[in-house]
XYZ file of C-alpha atoms in Angstrom:
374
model
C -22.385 9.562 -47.163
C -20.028 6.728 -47.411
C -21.341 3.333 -46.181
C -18.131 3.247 -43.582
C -19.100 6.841 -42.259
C -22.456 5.617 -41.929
C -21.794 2.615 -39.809
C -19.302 4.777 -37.786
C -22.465 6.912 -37.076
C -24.179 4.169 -35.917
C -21.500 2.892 -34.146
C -21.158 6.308 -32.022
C -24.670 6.506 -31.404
C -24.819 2.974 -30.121
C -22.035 3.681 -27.774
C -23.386 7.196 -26.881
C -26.963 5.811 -25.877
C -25.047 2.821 -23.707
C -26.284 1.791 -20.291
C -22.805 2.267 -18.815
C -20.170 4.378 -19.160
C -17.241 4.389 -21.524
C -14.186 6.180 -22.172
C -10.957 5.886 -23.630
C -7.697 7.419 -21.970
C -4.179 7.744 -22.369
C -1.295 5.906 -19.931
C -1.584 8.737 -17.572
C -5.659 9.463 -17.577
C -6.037 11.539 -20.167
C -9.697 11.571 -21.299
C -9.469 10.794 -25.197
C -13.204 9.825 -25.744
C -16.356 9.436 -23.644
C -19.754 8.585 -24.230
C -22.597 10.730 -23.191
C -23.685 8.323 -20.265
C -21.067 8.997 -18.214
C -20.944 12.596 -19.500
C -24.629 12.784 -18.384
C -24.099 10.409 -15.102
C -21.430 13.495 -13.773
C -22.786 16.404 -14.728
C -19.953 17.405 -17.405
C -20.409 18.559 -21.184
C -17.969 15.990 -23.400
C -15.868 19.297 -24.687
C -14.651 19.905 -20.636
C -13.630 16.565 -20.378
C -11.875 15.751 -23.892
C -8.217 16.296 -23.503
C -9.020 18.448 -20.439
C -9.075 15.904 -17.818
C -7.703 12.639 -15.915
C -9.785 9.941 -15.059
C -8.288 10.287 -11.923
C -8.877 13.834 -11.494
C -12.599 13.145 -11.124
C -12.472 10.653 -8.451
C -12.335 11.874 -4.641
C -8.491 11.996 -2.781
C -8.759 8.625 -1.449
C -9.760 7.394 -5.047
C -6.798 9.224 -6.402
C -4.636 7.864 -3.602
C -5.664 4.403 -4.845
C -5.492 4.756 -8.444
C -2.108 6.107 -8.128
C -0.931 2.872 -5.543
C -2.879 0.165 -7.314
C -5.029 1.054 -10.293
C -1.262 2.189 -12.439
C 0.151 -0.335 -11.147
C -1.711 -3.573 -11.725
C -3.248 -2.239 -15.267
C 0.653 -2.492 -16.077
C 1.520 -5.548 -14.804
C -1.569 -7.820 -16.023
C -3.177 -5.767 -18.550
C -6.899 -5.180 -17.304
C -8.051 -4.429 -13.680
C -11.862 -5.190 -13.105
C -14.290 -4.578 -10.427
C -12.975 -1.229 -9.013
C -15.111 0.793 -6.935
C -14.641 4.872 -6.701
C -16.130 7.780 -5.468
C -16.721 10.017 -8.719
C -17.197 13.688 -8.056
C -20.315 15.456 -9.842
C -20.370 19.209 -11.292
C -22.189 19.964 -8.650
C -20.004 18.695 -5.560
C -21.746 15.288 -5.224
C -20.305 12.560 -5.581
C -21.460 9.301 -7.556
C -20.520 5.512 -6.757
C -19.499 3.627 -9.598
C -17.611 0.434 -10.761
C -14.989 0.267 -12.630
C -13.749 -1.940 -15.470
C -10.376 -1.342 -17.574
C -8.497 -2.800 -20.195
C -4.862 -1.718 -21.944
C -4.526 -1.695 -25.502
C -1.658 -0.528 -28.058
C -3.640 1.559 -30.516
C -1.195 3.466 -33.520
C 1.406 2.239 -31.017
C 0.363 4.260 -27.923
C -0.661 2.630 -25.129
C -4.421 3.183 -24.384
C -6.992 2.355 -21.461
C -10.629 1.116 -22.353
C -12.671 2.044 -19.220
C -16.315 0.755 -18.549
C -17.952 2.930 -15.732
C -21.269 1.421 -14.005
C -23.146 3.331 -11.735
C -23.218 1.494 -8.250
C -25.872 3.527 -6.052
C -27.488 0.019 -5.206
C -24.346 -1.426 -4.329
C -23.049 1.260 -2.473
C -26.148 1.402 -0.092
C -26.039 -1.870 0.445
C -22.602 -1.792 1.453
C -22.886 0.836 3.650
C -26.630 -0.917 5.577
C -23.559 -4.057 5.572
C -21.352 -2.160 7.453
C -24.299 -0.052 9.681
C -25.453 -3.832 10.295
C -21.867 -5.194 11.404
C -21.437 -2.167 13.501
C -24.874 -2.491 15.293
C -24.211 -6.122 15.732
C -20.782 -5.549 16.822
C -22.631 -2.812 19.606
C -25.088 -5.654 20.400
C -22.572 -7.965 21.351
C -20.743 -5.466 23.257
C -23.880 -4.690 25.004
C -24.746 -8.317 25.933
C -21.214 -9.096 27.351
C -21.579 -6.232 29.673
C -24.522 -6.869 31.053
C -23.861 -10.625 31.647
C -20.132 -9.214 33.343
C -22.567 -7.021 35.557
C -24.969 -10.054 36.482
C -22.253 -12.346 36.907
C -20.553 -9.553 39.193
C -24.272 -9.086 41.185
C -24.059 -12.643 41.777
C -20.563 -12.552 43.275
C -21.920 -9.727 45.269
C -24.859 -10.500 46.371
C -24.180 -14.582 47.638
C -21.289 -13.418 49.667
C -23.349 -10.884 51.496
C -26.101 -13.504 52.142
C -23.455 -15.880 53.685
C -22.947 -13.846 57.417
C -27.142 -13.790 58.085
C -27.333 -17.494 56.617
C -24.380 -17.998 59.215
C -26.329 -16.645 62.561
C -29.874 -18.499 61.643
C -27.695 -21.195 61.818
C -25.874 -20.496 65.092
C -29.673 -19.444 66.017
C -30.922 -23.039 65.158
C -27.847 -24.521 67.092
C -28.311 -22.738 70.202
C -32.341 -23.429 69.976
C -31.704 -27.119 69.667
C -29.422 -27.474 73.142
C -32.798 -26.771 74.891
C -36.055 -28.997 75.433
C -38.082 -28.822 72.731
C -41.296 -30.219 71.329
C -41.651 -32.763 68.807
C -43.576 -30.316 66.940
C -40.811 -27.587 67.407
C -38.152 -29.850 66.587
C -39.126 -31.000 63.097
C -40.061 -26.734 62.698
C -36.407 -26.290 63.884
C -34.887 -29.607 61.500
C -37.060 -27.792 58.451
C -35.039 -24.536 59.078
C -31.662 -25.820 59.590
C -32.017 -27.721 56.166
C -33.632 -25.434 54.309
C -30.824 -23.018 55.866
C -27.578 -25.598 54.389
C -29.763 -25.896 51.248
C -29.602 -21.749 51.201
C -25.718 -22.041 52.066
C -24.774 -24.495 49.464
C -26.709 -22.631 46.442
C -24.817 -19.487 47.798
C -21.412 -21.989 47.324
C -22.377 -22.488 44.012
C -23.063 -19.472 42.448
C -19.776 -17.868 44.196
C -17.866 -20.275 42.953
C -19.793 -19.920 39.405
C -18.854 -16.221 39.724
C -15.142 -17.285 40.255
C -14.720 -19.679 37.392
C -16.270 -17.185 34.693
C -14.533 -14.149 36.537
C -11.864 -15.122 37.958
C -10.633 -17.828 35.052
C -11.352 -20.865 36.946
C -11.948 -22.434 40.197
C -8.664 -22.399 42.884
C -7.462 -25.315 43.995
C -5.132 -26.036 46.869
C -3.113 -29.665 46.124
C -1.884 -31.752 48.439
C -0.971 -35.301 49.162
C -3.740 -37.002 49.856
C -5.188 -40.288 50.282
C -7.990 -40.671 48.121
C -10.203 -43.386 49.009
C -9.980 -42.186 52.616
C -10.838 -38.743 51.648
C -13.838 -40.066 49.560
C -14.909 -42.551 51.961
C -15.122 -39.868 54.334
C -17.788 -37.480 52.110
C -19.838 -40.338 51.254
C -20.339 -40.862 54.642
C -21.296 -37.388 55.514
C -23.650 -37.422 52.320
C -25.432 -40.574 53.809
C -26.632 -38.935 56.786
C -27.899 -36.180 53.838
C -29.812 -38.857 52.383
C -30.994 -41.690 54.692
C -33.663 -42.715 52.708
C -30.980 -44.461 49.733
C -28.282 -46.699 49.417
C -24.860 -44.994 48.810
C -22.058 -47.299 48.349
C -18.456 -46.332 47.823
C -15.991 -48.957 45.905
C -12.275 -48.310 46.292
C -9.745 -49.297 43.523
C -6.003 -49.524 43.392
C -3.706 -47.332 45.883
C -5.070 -44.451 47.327
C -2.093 -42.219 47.001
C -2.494 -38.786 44.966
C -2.139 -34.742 44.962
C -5.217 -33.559 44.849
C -7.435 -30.844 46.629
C -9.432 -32.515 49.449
C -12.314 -30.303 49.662
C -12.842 -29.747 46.239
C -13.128 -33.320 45.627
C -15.778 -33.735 48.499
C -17.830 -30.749 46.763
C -17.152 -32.501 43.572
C -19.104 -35.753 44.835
C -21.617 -34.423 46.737
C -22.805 -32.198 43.673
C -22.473 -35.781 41.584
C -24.523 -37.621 44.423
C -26.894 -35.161 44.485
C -27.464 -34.939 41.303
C -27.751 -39.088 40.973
C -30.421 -38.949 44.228
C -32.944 -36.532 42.416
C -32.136 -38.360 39.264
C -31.780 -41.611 39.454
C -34.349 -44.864 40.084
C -35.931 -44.057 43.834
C -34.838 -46.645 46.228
C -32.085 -48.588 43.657
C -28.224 -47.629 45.203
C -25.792 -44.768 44.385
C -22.430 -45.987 43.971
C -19.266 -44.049 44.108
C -15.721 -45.942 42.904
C -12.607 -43.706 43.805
C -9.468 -45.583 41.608
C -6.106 -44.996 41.308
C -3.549 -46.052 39.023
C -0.015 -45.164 37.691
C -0.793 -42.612 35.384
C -4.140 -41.126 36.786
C -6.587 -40.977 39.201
C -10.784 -40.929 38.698
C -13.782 -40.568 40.413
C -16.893 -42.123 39.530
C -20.958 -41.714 40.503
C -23.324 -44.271 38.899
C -27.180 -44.320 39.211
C -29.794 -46.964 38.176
C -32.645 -45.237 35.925
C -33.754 -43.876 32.249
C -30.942 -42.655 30.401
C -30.740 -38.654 29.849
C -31.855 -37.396 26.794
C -29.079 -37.152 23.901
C -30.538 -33.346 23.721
C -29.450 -32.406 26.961
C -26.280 -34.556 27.005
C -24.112 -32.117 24.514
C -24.200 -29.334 27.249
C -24.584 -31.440 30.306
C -21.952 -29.288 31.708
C -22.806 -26.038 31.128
C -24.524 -23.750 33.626
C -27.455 -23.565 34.337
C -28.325 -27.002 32.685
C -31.118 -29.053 34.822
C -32.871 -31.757 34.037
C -36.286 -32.871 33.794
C -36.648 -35.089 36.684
C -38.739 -35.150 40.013
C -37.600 -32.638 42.393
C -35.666 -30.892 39.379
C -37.070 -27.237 40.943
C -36.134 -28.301 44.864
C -32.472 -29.371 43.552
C -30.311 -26.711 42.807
C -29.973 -23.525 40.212
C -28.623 -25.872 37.307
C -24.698 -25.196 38.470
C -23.498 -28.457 39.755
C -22.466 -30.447 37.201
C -20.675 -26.985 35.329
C -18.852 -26.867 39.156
C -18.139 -30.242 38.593
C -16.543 -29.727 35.145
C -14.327 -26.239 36.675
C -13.337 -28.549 40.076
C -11.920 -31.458 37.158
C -10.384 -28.461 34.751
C -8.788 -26.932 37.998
C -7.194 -30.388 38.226
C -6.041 -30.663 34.765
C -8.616 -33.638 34.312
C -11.944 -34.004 32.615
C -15.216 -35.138 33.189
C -17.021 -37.002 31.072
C -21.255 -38.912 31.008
C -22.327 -42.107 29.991
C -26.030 -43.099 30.490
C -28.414 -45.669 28.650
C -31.402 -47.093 29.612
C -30.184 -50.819 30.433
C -26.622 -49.879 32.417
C -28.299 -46.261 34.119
C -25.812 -43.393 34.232
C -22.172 -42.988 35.328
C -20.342 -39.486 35.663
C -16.790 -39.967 35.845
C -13.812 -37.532 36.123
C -10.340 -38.068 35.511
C -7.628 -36.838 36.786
C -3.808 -37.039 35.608
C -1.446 -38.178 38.270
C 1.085 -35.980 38.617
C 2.903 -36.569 42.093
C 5.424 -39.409 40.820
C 7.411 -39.267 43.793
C 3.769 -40.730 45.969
C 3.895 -43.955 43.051
């Protein structure tokens, strides 16, 4: 034996005893030579495949589909295509995932394809766990926003159907307190009439929670208005709500805006509120209406330890509460969100600043939109 048919020998059984696949084909498929890897890998004897088959012909219709609309095409245009997954059908009706890698070459001055096959079973079963896992995930989420659409919907539900008993214990407690009544009696009756309001404005609350996330914001009813009077006149109400404390109001500039009255009186008592249970006991609560040419902004500023810079970056999300005295007593955590809706309903913003030495200011701003009152 020659020393060049002895290397050739050596050559084939190298390539015959390789880890991956190989073949050679003509421009259209054509099996011209293939190792016994991907002979064995498929189930096929090298004599059915030599001259007898397409590459393409092996793979399933959607791999044919492909080969045909991007494999032809792109081995033409750039020479190699690389990375190529397909479906490969066995002898025996199975099918078998591999990779592939090809390469065209001019060989005697026919155009050839070297074709590296790797067998992708790994790969393939991760992909498919990938796609189980996206899907499940996908479920998951789907899942979650329905149920939170069906609490959010409960909570709609439920607080407006608490509102018309809430309504005659009150009318009860009214009529009770036109007669003569013990001391004793009277603070039983004062106890049930707050706790009663308490009840009605956590049922305002969540309702209007429901409406913002449901409904795709708070509504708002604008109007010309005079703010410092409108102000002046909630701060008074909320000092009969809180005798104990100091609550100051501070007007600035003219008073003239469009704005939605009541909405604005919520929007301050939730802020005043929130600065009572909060703030330093016995130090003042000041609220500073202000209006100038271009805007209009409401203010609440308490004395005390600044809030944590943890809790600050969702302040205004619901059900946020703090950490303070009387935290539990306060609310559900959804005044300061309300706050935030009443201020987007506006087209304005609201916005916290609160350190240790200057205490804590909430302030919402408004843009000023009713020229024709400037």
């Amino acid at each position: 034996m020659a020393a060049g048919e002895k290397l050739s020998e050596e050559c084939c059984a190298l390539l015959n005893a390789a880890p991956c696949g190989l073949l050679q084909t003509t421009a259209d498929g054509t099996i011209l030579r293939v190792n016994r890897t991907f002979c064995g890998w498929i189930g096929y004897p090298e004599e059915e495949l030599l001259g007898q088959r397409r590459l393409q012909d092996l793979f399933t219709m959607g791999g044919r589909i492909f080969h045909q609309t991007h494999w032809a095409p792109l081995i033409q245009m750039q020479g190699s295509i690389s990375e190529v997954k397909f479906d490969v059908r066995h002898r025996d009706g199975t099918t078998v995932p591999m990779v592939f890698n090809a390469a065209l070459h001019v060989q005697n001055g026919a155009v050839v394809h070297e074709v590296a096959a790797y067998v992708a079973r790994d790969r393939d079963t991760y992909e498919r766990e990938l796609v189980l896992s996206r899907k499940r995930l996908e479920e998951l989420h789907a899942e979650a926003n329905d149920r939170a659409l069906f609490a959010e919907q409960m909570i709609g539900i439920v607080s407006h159907d608490l509102r018309n008993p809430l309504a005659s214990v009150l009318l009860g407690t009214a009529l009770l307190g036109g007669g003569e009544l013990s001391e004793s009696q009277q603070r039983t009756l004062n106890r049930i009439t707050s706790s009663t309001e308490r009840a009605n404005r956590l049922i305002a609350d969540l309702l209007d929670f429901t409406q913002a996330r449901l409904g795709g914001g708070l509504s708002v009813s604008l109007e010309s208005i005079d703010l410092h009077e409108a102000v002046a006149q909630a701060v008074d109400e909320l000092a009969h709500v809180h005798p104990g404390r100091q609550l100051r109001h501070l007007p600035r500039g003219q008073g003239q805006c469009a704005a939605d009255a009541n909405r604005l009186a919520q929007l301050i008592g939730n802020l005043v509120s929130n600065a009572m249970v909060y703030g330093k006991p016995g130090t003042p609560v000041t609220v500073t209406s202000c209006v100038e040419s271009a805007r209009f902004s409401l203010a609440v500023h308490n004395e005390g330890s600044a809030i944590p810079e943890a809790l600050k970056a969702h302040i205004f999300e619901p059900m946020t509460r703090g950490t303070g005295e009387g935290t539990v007593k306060r609310s559900v955590g959804l005044g300061l969100y309300i706050v935030r809706e009443i201020a987007k309903a506006h087209g304005g913003t609201a916005t916290l600043v609160s350190t240790d030495e200057t205490g804590t200011t909430f302030t919402v701003e408004f843009p000023r939109a009713d020229a024709e009152f400037t």
